[in-house]
Each structure stands twice: as structure tokens, then as C-alpha cells.
Amino acid sequence: MKVPLLDLNAQYQSISKEIKAAIDEVVTSQRFIMGPQVGELEKRFADYINSKYAVGVASGTDALLLSLMALGVGHGDEVITTPYTFFATAGSISRVGAKPVFVDIDPNTYNIDPALIEAKISSNTKAIIPVHLYGQCASMDSILGIASKHNLAVIEDACQSVGATYNGRPAGTMGDFGCFSFFPSKNLGCFGDGGMLTTNDEQYAEKTSKLRVHGCSQKYFHDMIGANSRLDNLQAAILIVKLKYLEDWTNARRSHAKKYNEAFSSISEIITPVVTDNTNHVYNQYMIRSNKRDAIMDSLKKNDVGCALYYPLPLHLQECYKFLGYKEGDLPESEAAAKETLSIPVYPELTEEQQNKVIDVAINALKQ
Ligand SMILES: *Cc1c(COP(=O)(O)O)cnc(C)c1O
């Protein structure tokens, strides 16, 4: 029996009729760019996460990029973020001409450690980008407190945490901007690239709505220099269907996580995710941590169980960031997490039989 890390086909089969009808509607209308489905999805998405505004964009990366552009972050500015994330978080900072300043993570949650932020704030710092990694919110109370004390903007990278909450507040509604990705492997994924930017500020919503269409409010009249970063209307139609099921899918992920937590609770060599009291985890990934990570990984692979490293090399040690001058040992918790963590299947459609296999293989790997 094969157990993939993610089974998008199983999910598609369960809703294929509805999806095909939604696609057909767009195709029949031939309205591919900024058709009515984009606006409808924006409204539904804003309602779902309880944000005032939502702006559909081409990807999660572009949501980050347009947020930084709307804030006017650019050359000479610094933005504080975590090195233990997908590349796009830091890449977007660099693409507007600013400098990413990396702050190490809390080893329990893998999210940026707020206690280490203030030491990295300089007169050039303009913003903080906390990442709600794997589906669990960063310590937003502390982060927002530091930001307001130093007059910094906060952009939440919520690309892995649609539907997650922190003290009852949804991811993507606490900072100046929330950035979401609809990359197929995300909890709410479309059939290609797509993203959403959220904000409670009317002016930011207006500005980013313009920035995604070359900075124009009226066709061929440009108030600012923007980008071509619209959410495709076909993707919006697909996402309208999928959003209805998201809560059920998230609950299935949580119940799989609970089963793993219980199964591994007596295994001292496997550390399960630490969920802080005030957060509601949505398990975009379920990560185990072990100093025998590689043995577990090899065994899972040999037994046809999907698993993956998120992320094998922290961003401060990437080739393209050599010029920033970091060296190994500078951000030890991120480096240790990169060596010891492993993502195992937690997708909603995972069957009981499949999950039992994952558990057995992982535990047996430690006996060898
Ligand atoms: C997926 C992801 C992104 C980028 O989203 P894309 O839609 O692939 O551009 C950014 N940050 C994090 C943390 C992500 O997981």
C-alpha cells in the first residue's frame, strides 16, 4: 500500500462534478481576466477569515511583494523575518530592493522568536514578516507589541495557515496585511498558481487592488507603477467551490494530527508538534522531529510512504544570500530544525489504514 505525502487526486474525485461545472461556467462566459468569480471569491474569503478586505493576486509570493510595495518598502530598508520558511518570504523583501534581516526561531513552534527581534531592529527597519509556519500562528501579541513600539508594519505570511487562529483572531487579520497562497499543495489549493492578500485598511486595499493591475484605477491611466498580478478567474471559480469544504478538510487534518500525537506520545525519539494554548493549528504540514530523522526518512521512503523536508537549508545559508554575511552557527535553532524535522502525510483524505502504516514504519525505523 502506497501512502503519498499528499493525494490531490483523492480530493478532486470527491468534488469533480462541482469543479467541472464551475470551470465550464467560466469557459462558456470567456471571462478569464477579472471576471465576476474573482470578486465573489474575494468576498467569501474575506468573510471566511473575518477580514475587511481581500484582494486576489497571482500567487502567495506576489501577495508578499505587493504588500511590501504598498508600504513603500525599498532600497536601504530592512525587513525582519525568519530564515526557516519557504524562500518567497525573504525573496520578496529582496525583490523590492530591501534587506532581509533574519531572526532565529522558537524551537518548539518553529516560528520567529519574538524575544530575539528587538536586538535586530535598526533605524532602517520598516517591517516585520512573521510566518505562521506549517499552519500555526507565530506569537502575534509580542510581535504586534514590538511593531507598535518601534512603528513598524507587520505583514503576516499566512501562506500555510488559512483558517488558523491566535487568541481567537484569524491568521491574516492581525497585521497590516495577510498573505495567502493557493499553490496546489496548500490547505486551500487551486489548479495552478494563485494567492490572496487581506487587510483591514481601506487605503491599503485600494492601493494593492491597483498595484495588481499595473497601478491603474482606470484602464490606461496609471497612478503608480504596479505589476501584472491578477488572480486568474478560472482559479477563482475553482476556489469558490473548494472554500466550502475547507473547514471539513481542516477538521480531518486535525483529527489525523491527534492520532499521530497519541501514537508517538510514548516514543521518546519522536517529538510531535508543540501547539501553544492560544493557537488553533491547521496542519498544512505535520512535522515530526527526531535526531534519528534520516533513519526514519529512509525507512518511510523504502516502504512507499511519502515524506519531505521543509526546509533542508535555512535561508541565511542559501547561496544567493551569501552577500548578507551569515555563517553556520549564527541562527542555531533554525539550523537544528532543518536537520531534525520531517513532514509526514496529514492530508484530509488519508485513510485509517494508511495512517497506521505511517505510524508503524516510523516507529519500527527506530528499532533498527
Ligand atoms: C507557499 C508559500 C509562499 C509562496 O506562495 P506561492 O503561491 O507559491 O507563491 C510563501 N510563503 C510561505 C511560507 C509558503 O509556504
Coordinates of N, CA, C and O in Angstrom, one line a residue, residues 45-195:
F45 N -13.8 34.9 0.8 CA -12.6 34.7 1.5 C -12.5 35.6 2.7 O -12.1 35.3 3.8
A46 N -12.8 36.9 2.4 CA -12.8 37.9 3.5 C -13.7 37.5 4.6 O -13.4 37.6 5.8
D47 N -14.9 37.0 4.2 CA -15.9 36.6 5.2 C -15.3 35.4 6.0 O -15.4 35.4 7.3
Y48 N -14.7 34.5 5.3 CA -14.2 33.3 6.0 C -13.1 33.6 7.0 O -13.2 33.0 8.1
I49 N -12.2 34.5 6.7 CA -11.2 34.7 7.7 C -11.5 36.0 8.5 O -10.7 36.4 9.4
N50 N -12.7 36.6 8.3 CA -13.1 37.8 9.0 C -12.2 39.0 8.9 O -11.8 39.6 9.8
S51 N -11.8 39.2 7.6 CA -11.0 40.4 7.3 C -11.9 41.4 6.5 O -12.9 40.9 5.9
K52 N -11.6 42.6 6.6 CA -12.5 43.6 5.9 C -12.3 43.5 4.4 O -13.3 43.6 3.7
Y53 N -11.1 43.4 3.9 CA -10.9 43.3 2.5 C -10.0 42.1 2.1 O -9.2 41.7 2.9
A54 N -10.2 41.7 0.9 CA -9.4 40.6 0.3 C -9.2 41.0 -1.1 O -10.1 41.4 -1.8
V55 N -7.9 40.8 -1.6 CA -7.6 41.2 -2.9 C -6.9 40.0 -3.6 O -5.8 39.5 -3.1
G56 N -7.5 39.4 -4.6 CA -7.0 38.2 -5.3 C -5.7 38.6 -6.1 O -5.8 39.6 -6.8
V57 N -4.7 37.8 -6.0 CA -3.4 38.1 -6.7 C -2.9 36.8 -7.3 O -3.5 35.7 -7.1
A58 N -1.8 36.9 -8.0 CA -1.4 35.8 -8.9 C -0.7 34.6 -8.1 O -0.6 33.5 -8.5
S59 N -0.2 34.9 -6.9 CA 0.4 33.9 -6.0 C 0.6 34.4 -4.6 O 0.5 35.6 -4.4
G60 N 1.0 33.5 -3.7 CA 1.4 34.0 -2.4 C 2.6 34.9 -2.4 O 2.7 35.8 -1.6
T61 N 3.5 34.5 -3.3 CA 4.7 35.4 -3.4 C 4.4 36.8 -3.8 O 4.9 37.8 -3.2
D62 N 3.4 36.9 -4.7 CA 3.0 38.3 -5.2 C 2.2 39.0 -4.1 O 2.3 40.2 -4.0
A63 N 1.5 38.2 -3.2 CA 0.8 38.9 -2.1 C 1.9 39.6 -1.2 O 1.7 40.7 -0.8
L64 N 3.0 38.9 -1.0 CA 4.0 39.4 -0.1 C 4.7 40.6 -0.8 O 4.9 41.7 -0.2
L65 N 4.9 40.5 -2.1 CA 5.6 41.5 -2.9 C 4.7 42.8 -2.9 O 5.2 43.9 -2.7
L66 N 3.4 42.6 -3.3 CA 2.5 43.8 -3.4 C 2.3 44.5 -2.0 O 2.2 45.7 -1.9
S67 N 2.3 43.7 -0.9 CA 2.2 44.3 0.4 C 3.4 45.2 0.7 O 3.2 46.3 1.2
L68 N 4.6 44.7 0.4 CA 5.8 45.5 0.6 C 5.8 46.7 -0.3 O 6.1 47.8 0.1
M69 N 5.3 46.6 -1.5 CA 5.3 47.7 -2.4 C 4.3 48.8 -1.9 O 4.5 50.0 -1.9
A70 N 3.1 48.3 -1.4 CA 2.1 49.2 -0.9 C 2.6 50.0 0.3 O 2.2 51.1 0.5
L71 N 3.5 49.3 1.1 CA 4.0 50.0 2.3 C 5.2 50.9 1.9 O 5.7 51.7 2.7
G72 N 5.6 50.9 0.6 CA 6.7 51.7 0.2 C 8.1 51.2 0.7 O 9.0 52.0 0.7
V73 N 8.2 49.9 1.0 CA 9.5 49.4 1.4 C 10.4 49.3 0.2 O 9.9 48.8 -0.9
G74 N 11.6 49.7 0.3 CA 12.5 49.6 -0.9 C 14.0 49.7 -0.5 O 14.4 49.4 0.6
H75 N 14.8 50.3 -1.4 CA 16.2 50.4 -1.2 C 16.6 51.0 0.1 O 16.0 52.1 0.5
G76 N 17.5 50.4 0.8 CA 18.0 51.0 2.1 C 17.2 50.6 3.3 O 17.6 50.8 4.4
D77 N 16.0 49.9 3.0 CA 15.2 49.5 4.1 C 15.6 48.1 4.6 O 16.1 47.3 3.8
E78 N 15.2 47.8 5.8 CA 15.4 46.4 6.3 C 14.1 45.8 6.7 O 13.2 46.6 7.3
V79 N 13.9 44.5 6.5 CA 12.7 43.9 7.0 C 13.1 42.6 7.8 O 13.9 41.8 7.3
I80 N 12.5 42.5 9.0 CA 12.9 41.4 9.8 C 12.0 40.2 9.6 O 10.8 40.3 9.5
T81 N 12.6 39.0 9.4 CA 11.8 37.8 9.2 C 12.6 36.6 9.7 O 13.6 36.7 10.3
T82 N 12.0 35.4 9.4 CA 12.6 34.2 9.9 C 13.4 33.5 8.7 O 12.9 33.6 7.6
P83 N 14.4 32.8 9.0 CA 15.2 32.1 8.0 C 14.6 30.7 7.7 O 15.0 30.0 6.8
Y84 N 13.7 30.3 8.6 CA 13.1 28.9 8.5 C 11.7 29.0 7.9 O 10.7 29.0 8.6
T85 N 11.7 29.2 6.6 CA 10.4 29.4 5.8 C 10.7 29.1 4.4 O 11.9 28.8 4.0
F86 N 9.7 29.1 3.6 CA 9.8 29.0 2.1 C 10.5 30.2 1.6 O 10.3 31.3 2.1
F87 N 11.3 30.1 0.6 CA 12.2 31.1 0.1 C 11.4 32.5 -0.2 O 12.0 33.6 0.0
A88 N 10.2 32.3 -0.7 CA 9.4 33.5 -1.1 C 9.4 34.6 -0.1 O 9.3 35.8 -0.4
T89 N 9.4 34.3 1.2 CA 9.2 35.3 2.3 C 10.4 36.3 2.2 O 10.2 37.5 2.2
A90 N 11.6 35.7 2.1 CA 12.8 36.6 2.0 C 13.0 37.1 0.6 O 13.4 38.3 0.4
G91 N 12.7 36.3 -0.4 CA 12.9 36.7 -1.8 C 12.1 38.0 -2.1 O 12.6 38.8 -2.8
S92 N 10.9 38.1 -1.6 CA 10.1 39.2 -1.8 C 10.7 40.5 -1.3 O 10.6 41.6 -1.9
I93 N 11.3 40.4 -0.1 CA 11.9 41.5 0.5 C 13.1 42.0 -0.4 O 13.2 43.2 -0.6
S94 N 13.9 41.0 -0.9 CA 15.0 41.4 -1.8 C 14.5 42.0 -3.1 O 15.1 42.9 -3.6
R95 N 13.4 41.5 -3.6 CA 12.9 42.0 -4.9 C 12.4 43.4 -4.8 O 12.5 44.1 -5.9
V96 N 12.0 43.9 -3.7 CA 11.7 45.4 -3.6 C 12.9 46.2 -3.3 O 12.9 47.4 -3.2
G97 N 14.1 45.5 -3.2 CA 15.3 46.2 -3.0 C 15.7 46.4 -1.5 O 16.8 47.0 -1.2
A98 N 14.9 45.8 -0.7 CA 15.3 45.9 0.8 C 16.1 44.7 1.2 O 16.4 43.8 0.4
K99 N 16.5 44.8 2.5 CA 17.4 43.7 3.0 C 16.7 42.9 4.0 O 16.2 43.4 5.0
P100 N 16.7 41.5 3.8 CA 16.1 40.7 4.9 C 17.0 40.6 6.0 O 18.2 40.4 5.9
V101 N 16.5 40.7 7.2 CA 17.3 40.6 8.5 C 16.7 39.4 9.2 O 15.5 39.4 9.6
F102 N 17.5 38.3 9.3 CA 16.9 37.0 9.8 C 17.0 37.0 11.4 O 18.1 37.3 11.9
V103 N 15.9 36.5 12.0 CA 15.9 36.3 13.4 C 15.5 34.8 13.6 O 14.7 34.3 13.0
D104 N 16.2 34.2 14.6 CA 16.1 32.8 14.8 C 14.7 32.4 15.3 O 13.9 33.3 15.8
I105 N 14.4 31.1 15.3 CA 13.1 30.6 15.6 C 13.0 30.1 17.1 O 14.0 29.8 17.7
D106 N 11.8 30.0 17.5 CA 11.5 29.3 18.8 C 11.5 27.8 18.4 O 10.7 27.4 17.6
P107 N 12.4 27.0 19.0 CA 12.5 25.6 18.6 C 11.2 24.7 18.9 O 11.1 23.7 18.3
N108 N 10.3 25.2 19.7 CA 9.1 24.5 19.9 C 8.1 24.6 18.8 O 7.5 23.7 18.4
T109 N 7.9 25.9 18.3 CA 6.9 26.1 17.3 C 7.4 26.3 15.9 O 6.7 26.4 15.0
Y110 N 8.7 26.5 15.8 CA 9.4 26.7 14.6 C 9.1 28.1 14.0 O 9.5 28.5 12.9
N111 N 8.4 28.9 14.8 CA 8.1 30.3 14.3 C 9.1 31.3 14.9 O 9.7 31.0 15.9
I112 N 9.2 32.5 14.3 CA 10.1 33.5 14.7 C 10.0 33.7 16.2 O 8.9 33.8 16.8
D113 N 11.2 33.8 16.9 CA 11.2 34.0 18.4 C 11.2 35.5 18.7 O 12.1 36.2 18.4
P114 N 10.0 36.0 19.2 CA 9.9 37.4 19.4 C 10.9 38.0 20.4 O 11.3 39.2 20.3
A115 N 11.4 37.1 21.3 CA 12.4 37.6 22.3 C 13.7 38.1 21.6 O 14.5 38.8 22.2
L116 N 13.9 37.7 20.3 CA 15.2 38.0 19.6 C 15.0 39.1 18.6 O 16.0 39.5 18.0
I117 N 13.8 39.6 18.5 CA 13.5 40.6 17.4 C 14.1 42.0 17.7 O 14.8 42.6 16.9
E118 N 13.9 42.5 18.9 CA 14.3 43.9 19.2 C 15.8 44.1 19.0 O 16.2 45.2 18.5
A119 N 16.6 43.1 19.3 CA 18.0 43.3 19.1 C 18.4 43.5 17.6 O 19.5 44.1 17.3
K120 N 17.5 43.2 16.7 CA 17.8 43.3 15.3 C 17.2 44.5 14.6 O 17.3 44.7 13.4
I121 N 16.5 45.3 15.4 CA 15.8 46.5 14.9 C 16.9 47.6 14.8 O 17.6 47.9 15.7
S122 N 16.9 48.2 13.6 CA 17.8 49.4 13.4 C 17.0 50.6 12.9 O 15.8 50.4 12.7
S123 N 17.7 51.7 12.6 CA 16.9 52.8 12.1 C 16.4 52.6 10.7 O 15.6 53.4 10.2
N124 N 16.9 51.6 10.1 CA 16.4 51.3 8.7 C 15.2 50.3 8.7 O 14.7 50.0 7.6
T125 N 14.9 49.7 9.8 CA 13.9 48.6 9.8 C 12.5 49.3 9.5 O 12.1 50.3 10.1
K126 N 11.8 48.6 8.6 CA 10.5 49.2 8.2 C 9.3 48.2 8.6 O 8.2 48.6 8.7
A127 N 9.6 46.9 8.6 CA 8.5 46.0 8.8 C 9.0 44.7 9.4 O 10.3 44.4 9.3
I128 N 8.1 43.9 9.9 CA 8.4 42.5 10.3 C 7.5 41.6 9.5 O 6.3 41.9 9.4
I129 N 8.0 40.5 9.0 CA 7.2 39.5 8.4 C 7.2 38.2 9.2 O 8.1 37.4 9.0
P130 N 6.3 38.0 10.1 CA 6.2 36.7 10.8 C 5.6 35.7 9.8 O 4.7 36.1 9.0
V131 N 6.0 34.5 9.9 CA 5.5 33.4 9.1 C 4.7 32.5 10.0 O 5.3 32.1 11.0
H132 N 3.5 32.2 9.7 CA 2.7 31.2 10.5 C 3.0 29.8 9.9 O 2.2 29.3 9.1
L133 N 4.1 29.3 10.4 CA 4.7 28.1 9.7 C 3.9 26.8 10.0 O 3.5 26.6 11.1
Y134 N 3.7 26.0 9.0 CA 3.1 24.7 9.0 C 1.6 24.7 9.3 O 0.9 23.7 9.4
G135 N 1.1 26.0 9.6 CA -0.3 26.1 10.0 C -0.6 26.6 11.4 O -1.7 26.5 11.9
Q136 N 0.5 27.0 12.1 CA 0.3 27.5 13.4 C 0.8 29.0 13.5 O 1.9 29.3 13.0
C137 N 0.0 29.8 14.1 CA 0.4 31.3 14.1 C 1.6 31.5 15.0 O 1.8 30.9 16.0
A138 N 2.4 32.5 14.6 CA 3.5 33.0 15.4 C 3.0 33.7 16.6 O 1.8 34.0 16.7
S139 N 3.8 34.1 17.5 CA 3.4 34.8 18.8 C 3.0 36.2 18.5 O 3.8 37.1 18.7
M140 N 1.8 36.4 18.0 CA 1.5 37.7 17.4 C 1.3 38.8 18.5 O 1.6 40.0 18.2
D141 N 0.9 38.5 19.7 CA 0.8 39.6 20.7 C 2.2 40.2 20.9 O 2.3 41.5 20.9
S142 N 3.2 39.5 21.1 CA 4.6 40.0 21.3 C 5.0 40.8 20.0 O 5.6 41.9 20.1
I143 N 4.8 40.2 18.9 CA 5.3 40.8 17.6 C 4.6 42.1 17.4 O 5.2 43.1 17.0
L144 N 3.2 42.1 17.5 CA 2.5 43.4 17.3 C 2.9 44.4 18.3 O 3.0 45.6 18.0
G145 N 3.2 44.0 19.5 CA 3.6 44.9 20.6 C 5.0 45.6 20.2 O 5.1 46.8 20.3
I146 N 5.9 44.8 19.7 CA 7.2 45.3 19.3 C 7.0 46.2 18.1 O 7.6 47.3 18.1
A147 N 6.2 45.8 17.2 CA 6.0 46.6 16.0 C 5.4 48.0 16.3 O 5.8 49.0 15.8
S148 N 4.4 48.0 17.2 CA 3.8 49.3 17.5 C 4.8 50.2 18.3 O 4.9 51.4 18.1
K149 N 5.6 49.6 19.2 CA 6.6 50.3 19.9 C 7.6 51.0 19.0 O 8.0 52.1 19.2
H150 N 8.0 50.3 17.9 CA 9.0 50.8 17.0 C 8.4 51.3 15.7 O 9.2 51.6 14.8
N151 N 7.1 51.4 15.7 CA 6.4 52.0 14.5 C 6.8 51.2 13.2 O 7.1 51.8 12.2
L152 N 6.7 49.9 13.3 CA 7.0 49.0 12.1 C 5.7 48.4 11.6 O 4.7 48.2 12.4
A153 N 5.6 48.2 10.3 CA 4.5 47.5 9.7 C 4.6 46.0 10.0 O 5.7 45.5 10.2
V154 N 3.5 45.3 9.9 CA 3.6 43.8 10.1 C 2.8 43.2 8.9 O 1.7 43.5 8.6
I155 N 3.5 42.3 8.2 CA 2.9 41.6 7.1 C 2.9 40.1 7.5 O 4.0 39.5 7.8
E156 N 1.8 39.5 7.7 CA 1.7 38.1 8.1 C 1.8 37.2 6.8 O 1.0 37.3 5.9
D157 N 2.8 36.4 6.8 CA 2.9 35.3 5.8 C 2.1 34.2 6.3 O 2.5 33.3 7.1
A158 N 0.8 34.2 5.8 CA -0.1 33.2 6.2 C -0.3 32.1 5.1 O -1.4 31.4 5.1
C159 N 0.7 32.0 4.3 CA 0.5 31.1 3.1 C 0.3 29.6 3.5 O -0.3 28.9 2.7
Q160 N 0.7 29.2 4.7 CA 0.4 27.9 5.2 C -0.6 27.8 6.2 O -0.8 26.7 6.9
S161 N -1.4 28.9 6.5 CA -2.2 28.8 7.7 C -3.6 29.4 7.5 O -4.1 30.0 8.4
V162 N -4.2 29.1 6.3 CA -5.6 29.6 6.1 C -6.5 28.9 7.1 O -6.5 27.7 7.3
G163 N -7.2 29.7 7.9 CA -8.2 29.2 8.9 C -7.6 29.0 10.3 O -8.3 28.7 11.2
A164 N -6.3 29.2 10.4 CA -5.6 29.1 11.7 C -6.0 30.4 12.6 O -6.3 31.4 12.0
T165 N -6.0 30.2 13.9 CA -6.3 31.4 14.7 C -5.3 31.5 15.9 O -4.6 30.6 16.2
Y166 N -5.2 32.7 16.4 CA -4.4 33.1 17.5 C -5.2 33.9 18.5 O -5.7 35.0 18.1
N167 N -5.4 33.4 19.7 CA -6.3 34.0 20.6 C -7.6 34.4 20.0 O -8.2 35.5 20.2
G168 N -8.1 33.5 19.2 CA -9.4 33.7 18.5 C -9.4 34.6 17.3 O -10.4 34.7 16.6
R169 N -8.2 35.1 17.0 CA -8.1 36.0 15.8 C -7.5 35.2 14.7 O -6.5 34.6 14.8
P170 N -8.2 35.3 13.5 CA -7.7 34.5 12.3 C -6.4 35.0 11.8 O -6.1 36.2 11.8
A171 N -5.6 34.1 11.3 CA -4.3 34.4 10.6 C -4.6 35.3 9.5 O -5.6 35.1 8.7
G172 N -3.8 36.3 9.3 CA -4.0 37.2 8.1 C -4.9 38.5 8.5 O -5.1 39.3 7.6
T173 N -5.3 38.6 9.7 CA -6.2 39.7 10.1 C -5.5 40.6 11.2 O -6.1 41.5 11.7
M174 N -4.4 40.1 11.7 CA -3.8 40.8 12.8 C -2.8 41.9 12.5 O -2.7 42.9 13.2
G175 N -2.1 41.7 11.4 CA -1.1 42.7 10.9 C -1.7 43.7 10.0 O -2.9 43.7 9.8
D176 N -0.8 44.5 9.3 CA -1.3 45.4 8.3 C -1.8 44.6 7.0 O -2.8 45.0 6.4
F177 N -1.1 43.5 6.7 CA -1.5 42.7 5.6 C -1.4 41.2 6.0 O -0.6 40.8 6.8
G178 N -2.3 40.4 5.3 CA -2.1 38.9 5.4 C -1.9 38.4 4.0 O -2.5 38.9 3.1
C179 N -1.0 37.5 3.9 CA -0.7 36.9 2.5 C -1.0 35.4 2.5 O -0.5 34.7 3.3
F180 N -1.8 35.1 1.5 CA -2.2 33.6 1.4 C -1.8 33.1 0.0 O -1.7 33.8 -1.0
S181 N -1.5 31.8 0.0 CA -1.1 31.1 -1.3 C -2.2 30.0 -1.6 O -2.6 29.3 -0.7
F182 N -2.5 29.9 -2.9 CA -3.4 28.8 -3.3 C -2.6 27.8 -4.2 O -3.2 27.2 -5.0
F183 N -1.3 27.8 -4.0 CA -0.5 26.8 -4.6 C -1.1 25.4 -4.3 O -1.7 25.2 -3.2
P184 N -1.2 24.5 -5.3 CA -1.9 23.2 -5.1 C -1.7 22.5 -3.8 O -2.7 21.8 -3.3
S185 N -0.5 22.5 -3.3 CA -0.3 21.7 -2.1 C -0.7 22.4 -0.8 O -0.6 21.9 0.3
K186 N -1.2 23.7 -0.9 CA -1.6 24.4 0.4 C -3.0 23.8 0.8 O -3.7 23.2 0.0
N187 N -3.4 24.1 2.0 CA -4.6 23.6 2.5 C -5.8 24.0 1.7 O -6.8 23.2 1.5
L188 N -5.8 25.2 1.1 CA -6.8 25.6 0.1 C -6.0 25.9 -1.2 O -5.4 26.9 -1.3
G189 N -6.0 24.9 -2.1 CA -5.1 25.0 -3.3 C -6.0 25.0 -4.5 O -7.1 24.5 -4.6
C190 N -5.5 25.7 -5.5 CA -6.2 25.8 -6.8 C -5.5 24.9 -7.8 O -4.7 24.0 -7.4
F191 N -5.8 25.1 -9.1 CA -5.2 24.2 -10.1 C -4.1 24.9 -10.9 O -4.0 24.9 -12.1
G192 N -3.2 25.6 -10.1 CA -2.1 26.3 -10.7 C -1.6 27.3 -9.6 O -1.6 26.9 -8.4
D193 N -1.2 28.5 -10.0 CA -0.8 29.4 -9.0 C -1.9 30.4 -8.7 O -2.8 30.7 -9.6
G194 N -2.0 30.9 -7.5 CA -3.0 31.8 -7.1 C -2.6 32.3 -5.7 O -1.9 31.7 -4.9
G195 N -3.2 33.5 -5.3 CA -2.9 34.0 -4.0 C -3.9 35.0 -3.6 O -4.8 35.4 -4.4

